[in-house]
Amino acid sequence: MNFCLTNLEQPLTEELIKQTQKILTENTIKFSKGYEPGEYTDTQMAAGDTVFGDYKVNIARITVFFAETAIGRMQKEMDQKKNLTQNFNMSFKPRKKE
């Protein structure tokens, strides 16, 4: 948690996620041979009843995922020094019941 809190200025990147995952898992049980904390697995993974998709496809999608996220758009706006608050419409008044 300290790592994340001390790196708030870093953009959300694949490398940051891998570093965070490494810290969170480096002292846990290894579930598959060759699996290293902070690196992609090369085996089918599951958690409980959830079986995750093809690891090769998921790894290939990671860059697309980052390109399409709202965080990516926000980072672009931050890089362009835009006012991020213009994207939000907030109201603290309760809605009238119809």
PDB file of N, CA and C in Angstrom:
ATOM      1  N   MET A   1       0.821  -1.181   0.000  1.00  0.00           N
ATOM      2  CA  MET A   1       0.000   0.000   0.000  1.00  0.00           C
ATOM      3  C   MET A   1       0.876   1.260   0.000  1.00  0.00           C
ATOM      4  N   ASN A   2       1.962   1.223   0.767  1.00  0.00           N
ATOM      5  CA  ASN A   2       2.851   2.386   0.798  1.00  0.00           C
ATOM      6  C   ASN A   2       3.406   2.694  -0.589  1.00  0.00           C
ATOM      7  N   PHE A   3       3.736   1.640  -1.345  1.00  0.00           N
ATOM      8  CA  PHE A   3       4.266   1.833  -2.692  1.00  0.00           C
ATOM      9  C   PHE A   3       3.277   2.620  -3.533  1.00  0.00           C
ATOM     10  N   CYS A   4       2.012   2.231  -3.487  1.00  0.00           N
ATOM     11  CA  CYS A   4       0.985   2.922  -4.282  1.00  0.00           C
ATOM     12  C   CYS A   4       0.822   4.364  -3.826  1.00  0.00           C
ATOM     13  N   LEU A   5       0.793   4.574  -2.522  1.00  0.00           N
ATOM     14  CA  LEU A   5       0.581   5.926  -2.002  1.00  0.00           C
ATOM     15  C   LEU A   5       1.767   6.846  -2.254  1.00  0.00           C
ATOM     16  N   THR A   6       2.953   6.285  -2.340  1.00  0.00           N
ATOM     17  CA  THR A   6       4.122   7.128  -2.600  1.00  0.00           C
ATOM     18  C   THR A   6       4.383   7.312  -4.091  1.00  0.00           C
ATOM     19  N   ASN A   7       3.572   6.684  -4.921  1.00  0.00           N
ATOM     20  CA  ASN A   7       3.731   6.805  -6.372  1.00  0.00           C
ATOM     21  C   ASN A   7       2.475   7.338  -7.043  1.00  0.00           C
ATOM     22  N   LEU A   8       1.747   8.186  -6.343  1.00  0.00           N
ATOM     23  CA  LEU A   8       0.498   8.726  -6.878  1.00  0.00           C
ATOM     24  C   LEU A   8       0.703   9.585  -8.116  1.00  0.00           C
ATOM     25  N   GLU A   9       1.876  10.151  -8.271  1.00  0.00           N
ATOM     26  CA  GLU A   9       2.141  11.019  -9.420  1.00  0.00           C
ATOM     27  C   GLU A   9       2.398  10.228 -10.700  1.00  0.00           C
ATOM     28  N   GLN A  10       2.693   8.937 -10.543  1.00  0.00           N
ATOM     29  CA  GLN A  10       2.966   8.115 -11.728  1.00  0.00           C
ATOM     30  C   GLN A  10       1.669   7.827 -12.469  1.00  0.00           C
ATOM     31  N   PRO A  11       1.697   7.827 -13.775  1.00  0.00           N
ATOM     32  CA  PRO A  11       0.497   7.431 -14.529  1.00  0.00           C
ATOM     33  C   PRO A  11       0.264   5.929 -14.364  1.00  0.00           C
ATOM     34  N   LEU A  12      -0.979   5.509 -14.513  1.00  0.00           N
ATOM     35  CA  LEU A  12      -1.306   4.091 -14.453  1.00  0.00           C
ATOM     36  C   LEU A  12      -0.772   3.433 -15.720  1.00  0.00           C
ATOM     37  N   THR A  13       0.248   2.625 -15.543  1.00  0.00           N
ATOM     38  CA  THR A  13       0.881   1.959 -16.682  1.00  0.00           C
ATOM     39  C   THR A  13       0.980   0.466 -16.400  1.00  0.00           C
ATOM     40  N   GLU A  14       1.284  -0.270 -17.436  1.00  0.00           N
ATOM     41  CA  GLU A  14       1.504  -1.707 -17.292  1.00  0.00           C
ATOM     42  C   GLU A  14       2.636  -1.969 -16.299  1.00  0.00           C
ATOM     43  N   GLU A  15       3.700  -1.199 -16.387  1.00  0.00           N
ATOM     44  CA  GLU A  15       4.848  -1.385 -15.494  1.00  0.00           C
ATOM     45  C   GLU A  15       4.468  -1.118 -14.039  1.00  0.00           C
ATOM     46  N   LEU A  16       3.685  -0.080 -13.777  1.00  0.00           N
ATOM     47  CA  LEU A  16       3.256   0.227 -12.409  1.00  0.00           C
ATOM     48  C   LEU A  16       2.400  -0.915 -11.860  1.00  0.00           C
ATOM     49  N   ILE A  17       1.514  -1.457 -12.669  1.00  0.00           N
ATOM     50  CA  ILE A  17       0.679  -2.579 -12.224  1.00  0.00           C
ATOM     51  C   ILE A  17       1.544  -3.799 -11.928  1.00  0.00           C
ATOM     52  N   LYS A  18       2.520  -4.077 -12.771  1.00  0.00           N
ATOM     53  CA  LYS A  18       3.400  -5.222 -12.548  1.00  0.00           C
ATOM     54  C   LYS A  18       4.234  -5.033 -11.280  1.00  0.00           C
ATOM     55  N   GLN A  19       4.717  -3.820 -11.030  1.00  0.00           N
ATOM     56  CA  GLN A  19       5.477  -3.553  -9.807  1.00  0.00           C
ATOM     57  C   GLN A  19       4.603  -3.751  -8.576  1.00  0.00           C
ATOM     58  N   THR A  20       3.375  -3.242  -8.639  1.00  0.00           N
ATOM     59  CA  THR A  20       2.447  -3.376  -7.517  1.00  0.00           C
ATOM     60  C   THR A  20       2.116  -4.844  -7.277  1.00  0.00           C
ATOM     61  N   GLN A  21       1.837  -5.580  -8.343  1.00  0.00           N
ATOM     62  CA  GLN A  21       1.520  -7.000  -8.219  1.00  0.00           C
ATOM     63  C   GLN A  21       2.700  -7.767  -7.635  1.00  0.00           C
ATOM     64  N   LYS A  22       3.900  -7.403  -8.005  1.00  0.00           N
ATOM     65  CA  LYS A  22       5.091  -8.077  -7.465  1.00  0.00           C
ATOM     66  C   LYS A  22       5.186  -7.876  -5.961  1.00  0.00           C
ATOM     67  N   ILE A  23       4.979  -6.649  -5.514  1.00  0.00           N
ATOM     68  CA  ILE A  23       5.042  -6.354  -4.084  1.00  0.00           C
ATOM     69  C   ILE A  23       3.965  -7.127  -3.330  1.00  0.00           C
ATOM     70  N   LEU A  24       2.773  -7.190  -3.899  1.00  0.00           N
ATOM     71  CA  LEU A  24       1.657  -7.860  -3.226  1.00  0.00           C
ATOM     72  C   LEU A  24       1.799  -9.376  -3.182  1.00  0.00           C
ATOM     73  N   THR A  25       2.545  -9.956  -4.116  1.00  0.00           N
ATOM     74  CA  THR A  25       2.592 -11.416  -4.204  1.00  0.00           C
ATOM     75  C   THR A  25       3.965 -12.035  -3.974  1.00  0.00           C
ATOM     76  N   GLU A  26       5.010 -11.241  -3.749  1.00  0.00           N
ATOM     77  CA  GLU A  26       6.349 -11.826  -3.706  1.00  0.00           C
ATOM     78  C   GLU A  26       6.564 -12.789  -2.541  1.00  0.00           C
ATOM     79  N   ASN A  27       5.807 -12.693  -1.471  1.00  0.00           N
ATOM     80  CA  ASN A  27       5.977 -13.611  -0.343  1.00  0.00           C
ATOM     81  C   ASN A  27       4.802 -14.574  -0.201  1.00  0.00           C
ATOM     82  N   THR A  28       4.093 -14.805  -1.283  1.00  0.00           N
ATOM     83  CA  THR A  28       2.970 -15.735  -1.248  1.00  0.00           C
ATOM     84  C   THR A  28       3.360 -17.046  -1.917  1.00  0.00           C
ATOM     85  N   ILE A  29       2.482 -18.023  -1.803  1.00  0.00           N
ATOM     86  CA  ILE A  29       2.739 -19.342  -2.387  1.00  0.00           C
ATOM     87  C   ILE A  29       2.729 -19.250  -3.909  1.00  0.00           C
ATOM     88  N   LYS A  30       3.673 -19.911  -4.529  1.00  0.00           N
ATOM     89  CA  LYS A  30       3.681 -19.997  -5.992  1.00  0.00           C
ATOM     90  C   LYS A  30       2.735 -21.123  -6.401  1.00  0.00           C
ATOM     91  N   PHE A  31       1.781 -20.789  -7.272  1.00  0.00           N
ATOM     92  CA  PHE A  31       0.797 -21.776  -7.684  1.00  0.00           C
ATOM     93  C   PHE A  31       1.184 -22.513  -8.957  1.00  0.00           C
ATOM     94  N   SER A  32       2.135 -22.013  -9.693  1.00  0.00           N
ATOM     95  CA  SER A  32       2.559 -22.704 -10.909  1.00  0.00           C
ATOM     96  C   SER A  32       4.058 -22.530 -11.087  1.00  0.00           C
ATOM     97  N   LYS A  33       4.693 -23.559 -11.601  1.00  0.00           N
ATOM     98  CA  LYS A  33       6.136 -23.492 -11.836  1.00  0.00           C
ATOM     99  C   LYS A  33       6.454 -22.394 -12.828  1.00  0.00           C
ATOM    100  N   GLY A  34       7.501 -21.669 -12.552  1.00  0.00           N
ATOM    101  CA  GLY A  34       7.929 -20.631 -13.476  1.00  0.00           C
ATOM    102  C   GLY A  34       7.214 -19.303 -13.291  1.00  0.00           C
ATOM    103  N   TYR A  35       6.204 -19.260 -12.433  1.00  0.00           N
ATOM    104  CA  TYR A  35       5.482 -18.007 -12.189  1.00  0.00           C
ATOM    105  C   TYR A  35       6.313 -17.140 -11.267  1.00  0.00           C
ATOM    106  N   GLU A  36       6.543 -15.919 -11.663  1.00  0.00           N
ATOM    107  CA  GLU A  36       7.296 -14.981 -10.847  1.00  0.00           C
ATOM    108  C   GLU A  36       6.435 -13.765 -10.550  1.00  0.00           C
ATOM    109  N   PRO A  37       6.418 -13.308  -9.296  1.00  0.00           N
ATOM    110  CA  PRO A  37       5.663 -12.097  -8.967  1.00  0.00           C
ATOM    111  C   PRO A  37       6.088 -10.929  -9.853  1.00  0.00           C
ATOM    112  N   GLY A  38       5.114 -10.189 -10.345  1.00  0.00           N
ATOM    113  CA  GLY A  38       5.392  -9.032 -11.184  1.00  0.00           C
ATOM    114  C   GLY A  38       5.564  -9.365 -12.648  1.00  0.00           C
ATOM    115  N   GLU A  39       5.349 -10.608 -13.015  1.00  0.00           N
ATOM    116  CA  GLU A  39       5.470 -11.024 -14.411  1.00  0.00           C
ATOM    117  C   GLU A  39       4.187 -11.721 -14.844  1.00  0.00           C
ATOM    118  N   TYR A  40       3.986 -11.779 -16.147  1.00  0.00           N
ATOM    119  CA  TYR A  40       2.820 -12.470 -16.674  1.00  0.00           C
ATOM    120  C   TYR A  40       2.971 -13.973 -16.481  1.00  0.00           C
ATOM    121  N   THR A  41       1.853 -14.636 -16.237  1.00  0.00           N
ATOM    122  CA  THR A  41       1.850 -16.092 -16.156  1.00  0.00           C
ATOM    123  C   THR A  41       1.777 -16.683 -17.563  1.00  0.00           C
ATOM    124  N   ASP A  42       2.218 -17.905 -17.686  1.00  0.00           N
ATOM    125  CA  ASP A  42       2.104 -18.572 -18.981  1.00  0.00           C
ATOM    126  C   ASP A  42       1.251 -19.833 -18.855  1.00  0.00           C
ATOM    127  N   THR A  43       0.331 -19.804 -17.901  1.00  0.00           N
ATOM    128  CA  THR A  43      -0.595 -20.914 -17.708  1.00  0.00           C
ATOM    129  C   THR A  43      -2.002 -20.369 -17.521  1.00  0.00           C
ATOM    130  N   GLN A  44      -2.985 -21.239 -17.688  1.00  0.00           N
ATOM    131  CA  GLN A  44      -4.375 -20.865 -17.447  1.00  0.00           C
ATOM    132  C   GLN A  44      -4.540 -20.580 -15.958  1.00  0.00           C
ATOM    133  N   MET A  45      -5.182 -19.469 -15.614  1.00  0.00           N
ATOM    134  CA  MET A  45      -5.348 -19.088 -14.217  1.00  0.00           C
ATOM    135  C   MET A  45      -6.818 -19.109 -13.832  1.00  0.00           C
ATOM    136  N   ALA A  46      -7.067 -19.353 -12.543  1.00  0.00           N
ATOM    137  CA  ALA A  46      -8.426 -19.339 -12.011  1.00  0.00           C
ATOM    138  C   ALA A  46      -8.375 -18.832 -10.580  1.00  0.00           C
ATOM    139  N   ALA A  47      -9.482 -18.269 -10.132  1.00  0.00           N
ATOM    140  CA  ALA A  47      -9.639 -17.837  -8.746  1.00  0.00           C
ATOM    141  C   ALA A  47     -11.060 -18.213  -8.337  1.00  0.00           C
ATOM    142  N   GLY A  48     -11.180 -19.175  -7.432  1.00  0.00           N
ATOM    143  CA  GLY A  48     -12.506 -19.649  -7.059  1.00  0.00           C
ATOM    144  C   GLY A  48     -13.179 -20.293  -8.255  1.00  0.00           C
ATOM    145  N   ASP A  49     -14.386 -19.849  -8.562  1.00  0.00           N
ATOM    146  CA  ASP A  49     -15.132 -20.384  -9.704  1.00  0.00           C
ATOM    147  C   ASP A  49     -14.826 -19.652 -11.003  1.00  0.00           C
ATOM    148  N   THR A  50     -13.991 -18.621 -10.941  1.00  0.00           N
ATOM    149  CA  THR A  50     -13.696 -17.817 -12.125  1.00  0.00           C
ATOM    150  C   THR A  50     -12.457 -18.348 -12.833  1.00  0.00           C
ATOM    151  N   VAL A  51     -12.614 -18.706 -14.089  1.00  0.00           N
ATOM    152  CA  VAL A  51     -11.478 -19.108 -14.919  1.00  0.00           C
ATOM    153  C   VAL A  51     -11.224 -17.955 -15.879  1.00  0.00           C
ATOM    154  N   PHE A  52     -10.024 -17.416 -15.826  1.00  0.00           N
ATOM    155  CA  PHE A  52      -9.692 -16.264 -16.650  1.00  0.00           C
ATOM    156  C   PHE A  52      -9.431 -16.694 -18.087  1.00  0.00           C
ATOM    157  N   GLY A  53      -9.569 -15.767 -18.998  1.00  0.00           N
ATOM    158  CA  GLY A  53      -9.409 -16.061 -20.423  1.00  0.00           C
ATOM    159  C   GLY A  53      -8.006 -16.479 -20.791  1.00  0.00           C
ATOM    160  N   ASP A  54      -7.828 -16.763 -22.044  1.00  0.00           N
ATOM    161  CA  ASP A  54      -6.541 -17.174 -22.597  1.00  0.00           C
ATOM    162  C   ASP A  54      -5.483 -16.129 -22.243  1.00  0.00           C
ATOM    163  N   TYR A  55      -4.456 -16.554 -21.530  1.00  0.00           N
ATOM    164  CA  TYR A  55      -3.447 -15.612 -21.053  1.00  0.00           C
ATOM    165  C   TYR A  55      -2.736 -14.888 -22.192  1.00  0.00           C
ATOM    166  N   LYS A  56      -2.541 -15.539 -23.332  1.00  0.00           N
ATOM    167  CA  LYS A  56      -1.873 -14.879 -24.458  1.00  0.00           C
ATOM    168  C   LYS A  56      -2.731 -13.739 -25.001  1.00  0.00           C
ATOM    169  N   VAL A  57      -4.026 -13.974 -25.096  1.00  0.00           N
ATOM    170  CA  VAL A  57      -4.952 -12.938 -25.569  1.00  0.00           C
ATOM    171  C   VAL A  57      -5.003 -11.790 -24.563  1.00  0.00           C
ATOM    172  N   ASN A  58      -5.080 -12.124 -23.269  1.00  0.00           N
ATOM    173  CA  ASN A  58      -5.151 -11.084 -22.238  1.00  0.00           C
ATOM    174  C   ASN A  58      -3.901 -10.211 -22.218  1.00  0.00           C
ATOM    175  N   ILE A  59      -2.743 -10.820 -22.361  1.00  0.00           N
ATOM    176  CA  ILE A  59      -1.498 -10.047 -22.390  1.00  0.00           C
ATOM    177  C   ILE A  59      -1.484  -9.117 -23.602  1.00  0.00           C
ATOM    178  N   ALA A  60      -1.924  -9.620 -24.741  1.00  0.00           N
ATOM    179  CA  ALA A  60      -1.951  -8.796 -25.956  1.00  0.00           C
ATOM    180  C   ALA A  60      -2.922  -7.623 -25.820  1.00  0.00           C
ATOM    181  N   ARG A  61      -3.957  -7.790 -25.024  1.00  0.00           N
ATOM    182  CA  ARG A  61      -4.977  -6.748 -24.865  1.00  0.00           C
ATOM    183  C   ARG A  61      -4.580  -5.636 -23.891  1.00  0.00           C
ATOM    184  N   ILE A  62      -3.557  -5.829 -23.103  1.00  0.00           N
ATOM    185  CA  ILE A  62      -3.254  -4.875 -22.031  1.00  0.00           C
ATOM    186  C   ILE A  62      -2.986  -3.471 -22.562  1.00  0.00           C
ATOM    187  N   THR A  63      -2.265  -3.344 -23.657  1.00  0.00           N
ATOM    188  CA  THR A  63      -1.994  -2.001 -24.178  1.00  0.00           C
ATOM    189  C   THR A  63      -3.266  -1.358 -24.713  1.00  0.00           C
ATOM    190  N   VAL A  64      -4.149  -2.160 -25.297  1.00  0.00           N
ATOM    191  CA  VAL A  64      -5.437  -1.643 -25.768  1.00  0.00           C
ATOM    192  C   VAL A  64      -6.276  -1.205 -24.580  1.00  0.00           C
ATOM    193  N   PHE A  65      -6.245  -1.994 -23.516  1.00  0.00           N
ATOM    194  CA  PHE A  65      -6.978  -1.654 -22.302  1.00  0.00           C
ATOM    195  C   PHE A  65      -6.576  -0.276 -21.786  1.00  0.00           C
ATOM    196  N   PHE A  66      -5.285  -0.024 -21.692  1.00  0.00           N
ATOM    197  CA  PHE A  66      -4.828   1.269 -21.193  1.00  0.00           C
ATOM    198  C   PHE A  66      -5.196   2.401 -22.135  1.00  0.00           C
ATOM    199  N   ALA A  67      -5.146   2.150 -23.403  1.00  0.00           N
ATOM    200  CA  ALA A  67      -5.486   3.191 -24.376  1.00  0.00           C
ATOM    201  C   ALA A  67      -6.952   3.572 -24.296  1.00  0.00           C
ATOM    202  N   GLU A  68      -7.802   2.641 -23.883  1.00  0.00           N
ATOM    203  CA  GLU A  68      -9.237   2.880 -23.891  1.00  0.00           C
ATOM    204  C   GLU A  68      -9.809   3.316 -22.548  1.00  0.00           C
ATOM    205  N   THR A  69      -9.043   3.303 -21.510  1.00  0.00           N
ATOM    206  CA  THR A  69      -9.593   3.619 -20.191  1.00  0.00           C
ATOM    207  C   THR A  69      -9.792   5.110 -20.004  1.00  0.00           C
ATOM    208  N   ALA A  70     -10.675   5.434 -19.103  1.00  0.00           N
ATOM    209  CA  ALA A  70     -10.903   6.830 -18.745  1.00  0.00           C
ATOM    210  C   ALA A  70      -9.635   7.436 -18.157  1.00  0.00           C
ATOM    211  N   ILE A  71      -8.848   6.618 -17.494  1.00  0.00           N
ATOM    212  CA  ILE A  71      -7.601   7.116 -16.925  1.00  0.00           C
ATOM    213  C   ILE A  71      -6.683   7.593 -18.038  1.00  0.00           C
ATOM    214  N   GLY A  72      -6.661   6.863 -19.140  1.00  0.00           N
ATOM    215  CA  GLY A  72      -5.859   7.286 -20.286  1.00  0.00           C
ATOM    216  C   GLY A  72      -6.306   8.631 -20.808  1.00  0.00           C
ATOM    217  N   ARG A  73      -7.629   8.807 -20.888  1.00  0.00           N
ATOM    218  CA  ARG A  73      -8.155  10.095 -21.347  1.00  0.00           C
ATOM    219  C   ARG A  73      -7.813  11.201 -20.352  1.00  0.00           C
ATOM    220  N   MET A  74      -7.940  10.898 -19.063  1.00  0.00           N
ATOM    221  CA  MET A  74      -7.622  11.903 -18.050  1.00  0.00           C
ATOM    222  C   MET A  74      -6.140  12.260 -18.089  1.00  0.00           C
ATOM    223  N   GLN A  75      -5.284  11.252 -18.268  1.00  0.00           N
ATOM    224  CA  GLN A  75      -3.847  11.517 -18.342  1.00  0.00           C
ATOM    225  C   GLN A  75      -3.540  12.419 -19.525  1.00  0.00           C
ATOM    226  N   LYS A  76      -4.199  12.173 -20.648  1.00  0.00           N
ATOM    227  CA  LYS A  76      -4.001  13.005 -21.833  1.00  0.00           C
ATOM    228  C   LYS A  76      -4.408  14.443 -21.534  1.00  0.00           C
ATOM    229  N   GLU A  77      -5.546  14.617 -20.867  1.00  0.00           N
ATOM    230  CA  GLU A  77      -5.991  15.964 -20.508  1.00  0.00           C
ATOM    231  C   GLU A  77      -5.026  16.625 -19.531  1.00  0.00           C
ATOM    232  N   MET A  78      -4.515  15.832 -18.585  1.00  0.00           N
ATOM    233  CA  MET A  78      -3.548  16.391 -17.640  1.00  0.00           C
ATOM    234  C   MET A  78      -2.288  16.827 -18.373  1.00  0.00           C
ATOM    235  N   ASP A  79      -1.853  16.008 -19.318  1.00  0.00           N
ATOM    236  CA  ASP A  79      -0.671  16.356 -20.103  1.00  0.00           C
ATOM    237  C   ASP A  79      -0.897  17.636 -20.903  1.00  0.00           C
ATOM    238  N   GLN A  80      -2.149  17.861 -21.312  1.00  0.00           N
ATOM    239  CA  GLN A  80      -2.492  19.059 -22.074  1.00  0.00           C
ATOM    240  C   GLN A  80      -2.882  20.218 -21.157  1.00  0.00           C
ATOM    241  N   LYS A  81      -2.795  19.992 -19.847  1.00  0.00           N
ATOM    242  CA  LYS A  81      -3.082  21.019 -18.832  1.00  0.00           C
ATOM    243  C   LYS A  81      -4.529  21.504 -18.888  1.00  0.00           C
ATOM    244  N   LYS A  82      -5.440  20.608 -19.225  1.00  0.00           N
ATOM    245  CA  LYS A  82      -6.850  20.976 -19.256  1.00  0.00           C
ATOM    246  C   LYS A  82      -7.429  20.895 -17.847  1.00  0.00           C
ATOM    247  N   ASN A  83      -8.525  21.587 -17.646  1.00  0.00           N
ATOM    248  CA  ASN A  83      -9.224  21.561 -16.372  1.00  0.00           C
ATOM    249  C   ASN A  83     -10.099  20.310 -16.331  1.00  0.00           C
ATOM    250  N   LEU A  84      -9.716  19.340 -15.514  1.00  0.00           N
ATOM    251  CA  LEU A  84     -10.449  18.084 -15.465  1.00  0.00           C
ATOM    252  C   LEU A  84     -11.841  18.232 -14.870  1.00  0.00           C
ATOM    253  N   THR A  85     -12.069  19.268 -14.089  1.00  0.00           N
ATOM    254  CA  THR A  85     -13.379  19.414 -13.449  1.00  0.00           C
ATOM    255  C   THR A  85     -14.474  19.732 -14.445  1.00  0.00           C
ATOM    256  N   GLN A  86     -14.133  20.175 -15.637  1.00  0.00           N
ATOM    257  CA  GLN A  86     -15.173  20.488 -16.616  1.00  0.00           C
ATOM    258  C   GLN A  86     -15.868  19.224 -17.127  1.00  0.00           C
ATOM    259  N   ASN A  87     -15.293  18.062 -16.837  1.00  0.00           N
ATOM    260  CA  ASN A  87     -15.882  16.808 -17.298  1.00  0.00           C
ATOM    261  C   ASN A  87     -16.940  16.258 -16.348  1.00  0.00           C
ATOM    262  N   PHE A  88     -17.099  16.878 -15.207  1.00  0.00           N
ATOM    263  CA  PHE A  88     -18.018  16.353 -14.210  1.00  0.00           C
ATOM    264  C   PHE A  88     -19.163  17.320 -13.966  1.00  0.00           C
ATOM    265  N   ASN A  89     -20.327  16.775 -13.781  1.00  0.00           N
ATOM    266  CA  ASN A  89     -21.503  17.559 -13.451  1.00  0.00           C
ATOM    267  C   ASN A  89     -21.971  17.082 -12.091  1.00  0.00           C
ATOM    268  N   MET A  90     -21.702  17.870 -11.053  1.00  0.00           N
ATOM    269  CA  MET A  90     -22.065  17.459  -9.707  1.00  0.00           C
ATOM    270  C   MET A  90     -23.172  18.345  -9.166  1.00  0.00           C
ATOM    271  N   SER A  91     -24.060  17.720  -8.432  1.00  0.00           N
ATOM    272  CA  SER A  91     -25.127  18.451  -7.771  1.00  0.00           C
ATOM    273  C   SER A  91     -25.342  17.825  -6.409  1.00  0.00           C
ATOM    274  N   PHE A  92     -25.423  18.665  -5.406  1.00  0.00           N
ATOM    275  CA  PHE A  92     -25.638  18.168  -4.058  1.00  0.00           C
ATOM    276  C   PHE A  92     -27.092  18.320  -3.631  1.00  0.00           C
ATOM    277  N   LYS A  93     -27.933  18.690  -4.568  1.00  0.00           N
ATOM    278  CA  LYS A  93     -29.361  18.808  -4.292  1.00  0.00           C
ATOM    279  C   LYS A  93     -30.026  17.472  -4.589  1.00  0.00           C
ATOM    280  N   PRO A  94     -30.854  16.984  -3.674  1.00  0.00           N
ATOM    281  CA  PRO A  94     -31.548  15.721  -3.966  1.00  0.00           C
ATOM    282  C   PRO A  94     -32.514  15.885  -5.129  1.00  0.00           C
ATOM    283  N   ARG A  95     -32.671  14.842  -5.891  1.00  0.00           N
ATOM    284  CA  ARG A  95     -33.607  14.881  -7.011  1.00  0.00           C
ATOM    285  C   ARG A  95     -35.041  14.919  -6.492  1.00  0.00           C
ATOM    286  N   LYS A  96     -35.867  15.643  -7.224  1.00  0.00           N
ATOM    287  CA  LYS A  96     -37.282  15.687  -6.870  1.00  0.00           C
ATOM    288  C   LYS A  96     -37.938  14.389  -7.298  1.00  0.00           C
ATOM    289  N   LYS A  97     -38.776  13.870  -6.421  1.00  0.00           N
ATOM    290  CA  LYS A  97     -39.508  12.651  -6.752  1.00  0.00           C
ATOM    291  C   LYS A  97     -40.598  12.979  -7.743  1.00  0.00           C
ATOM    292  N   GLU A  98     -40.748  12.123  -8.708  1.00  0.00           N
ATOM    293  CA  GLU A  98     -41.773  12.354  -9.735  1.00  0.00           C
ATOM    294  C   GLU A  98     -43.064  11.690  -9.362  1.00  0.00           C
TER     295      GLU A  98
END
